[in-house]
XYZ file of C-alpha atoms in Angstrom:
174
model
C -115.507 76.427 -34.006
C -115.272 72.637 -33.869
C -112.968 70.490 -36.011
C -114.405 68.370 -38.834
C -116.080 65.135 -37.717
C -115.954 63.505 -41.146
C -113.673 63.765 -44.163
C -114.986 65.987 -46.914
C -116.034 64.154 -50.088
C -118.632 66.245 -51.903
C -119.138 63.802 -54.767
C -119.846 60.882 -52.444
C -122.033 63.073 -50.223
C -124.105 64.257 -53.202
C -124.689 60.681 -54.327
C -125.567 59.356 -50.865
C -127.831 62.291 -50.022
C -129.508 62.138 -53.432
C -130.086 58.376 -53.312
C -131.355 58.460 -49.715
C -133.675 61.407 -50.447
C -135.160 59.717 -53.527
C -135.623 56.406 -51.693
C -137.416 58.104 -48.794
C -139.646 60.071 -51.183
C -140.551 56.937 -53.187
C -141.262 54.944 -50.008
C -143.561 57.684 -48.726
C -145.387 57.799 -52.079
C -145.856 54.022 -52.030
C -147.263 54.176 -48.490
C -150.455 55.700 -49.859
C -151.095 52.526 -51.837
C -149.974 49.818 -49.407
C -151.540 48.649 -46.169
C -150.513 45.594 -44.209
C -153.421 43.739 -42.637
C -151.834 42.347 -39.497
C -153.113 42.305 -35.933
C -150.328 43.442 -33.643
C -152.503 43.325 -30.553
C -152.461 47.085 -30.034
C -153.918 50.199 -31.625
C -151.589 51.012 -34.532
C -152.598 54.679 -34.291
C -150.201 54.837 -31.336
C -147.562 55.546 -34.016
C -149.330 58.813 -34.851
C -149.062 59.816 -31.182
C -145.403 58.785 -31.145
C -144.840 60.928 -34.246
C -146.400 63.932 -32.540
C -144.224 63.474 -29.449
C -141.064 63.032 -31.523
C -141.901 66.130 -33.587
C -142.466 68.169 -30.432
C -139.137 67.030 -28.979
C -137.367 67.840 -32.257
C -138.933 71.327 -32.283
C -137.641 71.969 -28.748
C -134.187 70.620 -29.710
C -134.055 72.875 -32.788
C -134.942 75.907 -30.700
C -132.387 74.980 -28.010
C -129.745 74.406 -30.711
C -130.437 77.838 -32.201
C -130.020 79.432 -28.777
C -126.809 77.434 -28.182
C -125.217 78.508 -31.470
C -126.163 82.150 -30.874
C -124.357 81.887 -27.531
C -121.401 80.360 -29.426
C -121.746 77.068 -27.528
C -120.915 75.029 -30.632
C -120.440 71.692 -28.896
C -123.904 71.871 -27.302
C -125.326 73.000 -30.654
C -123.793 69.974 -32.370
C -125.087 67.553 -29.717
C -128.596 68.996 -29.897
C -128.663 68.916 -33.693
C -127.325 65.356 -33.867
C -129.985 64.294 -31.360
C -132.639 65.995 -33.520
C -131.272 64.195 -36.584
C -131.380 60.787 -34.869
C -134.916 61.468 -33.630
C -135.864 62.403 -37.188
C -134.839 58.916 -38.288
C -137.040 57.439 -35.552
C -139.858 59.739 -36.705
C -139.466 58.461 -40.272
C -139.556 54.830 -39.114
C -142.627 55.471 -36.961
C -144.291 57.358 -39.829
C -143.679 54.434 -42.186
C -144.938 51.939 -39.588
C -148.109 53.968 -39.004
C -148.955 54.268 -42.684
C -148.164 50.631 -43.420
C -150.327 49.420 -40.560
C -153.106 52.026 -40.394
C -153.424 52.852 -44.075
C -154.274 56.180 -45.583
C -156.660 58.459 -43.724
C -159.191 60.432 -45.748
C -160.109 63.838 -44.402
C -163.835 64.014 -43.727
C -164.405 60.239 -43.681
C -166.526 60.423 -40.534
C -167.735 56.796 -40.632
C -164.218 55.487 -41.479
C -165.372 53.384 -44.421
C -162.514 54.586 -46.634
C -164.813 56.713 -48.794
C -165.831 60.333 -48.444
C -169.477 60.645 -49.443
C -171.102 63.859 -50.634
C -172.783 64.182 -47.228
C -169.427 63.851 -45.464
C -167.897 66.457 -47.811
C -170.740 68.833 -46.997
C -170.278 68.203 -43.276
C -166.625 69.344 -43.321
C -167.273 72.077 -45.872
C -164.441 74.407 -46.874
C -162.147 72.888 -44.227
C -161.512 70.048 -46.689
C -160.044 72.528 -49.197
C -157.900 74.139 -46.483
C -156.726 70.673 -45.420
C -155.666 69.781 -48.961
C -153.814 73.072 -49.422
C -151.895 72.447 -46.185
C -151.321 68.789 -47.119
C -149.997 69.561 -50.600
C -147.648 72.259 -49.298
C -146.507 69.868 -46.544
C -145.754 67.100 -49.060
C -143.796 69.446 -51.326
C -141.813 70.940 -48.440
C -141.145 67.503 -46.919
C -139.772 66.269 -50.243
C -137.580 69.344 -50.671
C -136.348 69.659 -47.086
C -134.706 66.247 -46.615
C -131.727 66.860 -48.932
C -131.363 70.369 -47.464
C -131.222 68.923 -43.944
C -128.658 66.344 -44.984
C -126.474 68.846 -46.877
C -126.681 71.295 -43.958
C -125.537 68.529 -41.602
C -122.809 67.444 -44.013
C -121.417 70.991 -44.230
C -121.293 71.192 -40.433
C -119.675 67.775 -40.042
C -116.976 68.712 -42.591
C -116.392 72.022 -40.722
C -117.520 74.152 -43.675
C -119.234 76.555 -41.341
C -119.806 79.412 -43.798
C -121.684 77.087 -46.162
C -123.391 75.371 -43.200
C -124.658 78.705 -41.889
C -125.899 79.737 -45.337
C -127.868 76.478 -45.730
C -129.088 76.499 -42.121
C -130.719 79.900 -42.633
C -132.920 78.269 -45.278
C -133.325 74.841 -43.696
C -133.976 75.735 -40.056
C -137.230 77.685 -40.574
C -138.610 75.037 -42.939
């Protein structure tokens, strides 16, 4: 096992993780109501593509990190997980940029007028309900997972590997 990278201070960690998690959640909630009307000279939906690429890279890193830890290559595991954590910050920034600049998308809004008419609802049919079920579960899990990710990382960085492993078994699949 690796030595601690940071000094343990559970009280400070709880406060920082709690404050950061609440701030991120509030910012994401506000994004649904705010749109900046600026012309950047490029298609702002490029951020959605960037998000997809970052998420794919993170998924590969998480899988590689799982394989590394199972092979007891803890240093590689740590490097992969820290890279995934840093990329997650870039994902969050890109996500915020996309929603600030592109606004909220409405599922089924075929003509992109910001409204979903009865005809558009009929056109997408039951897929709209499926979409909302997936979206609501995604929002709930995204809100819950951030503090878990941060506490899991904190336990690893303070070399509390038993607690880290216990949290990681919950956090990793989510």
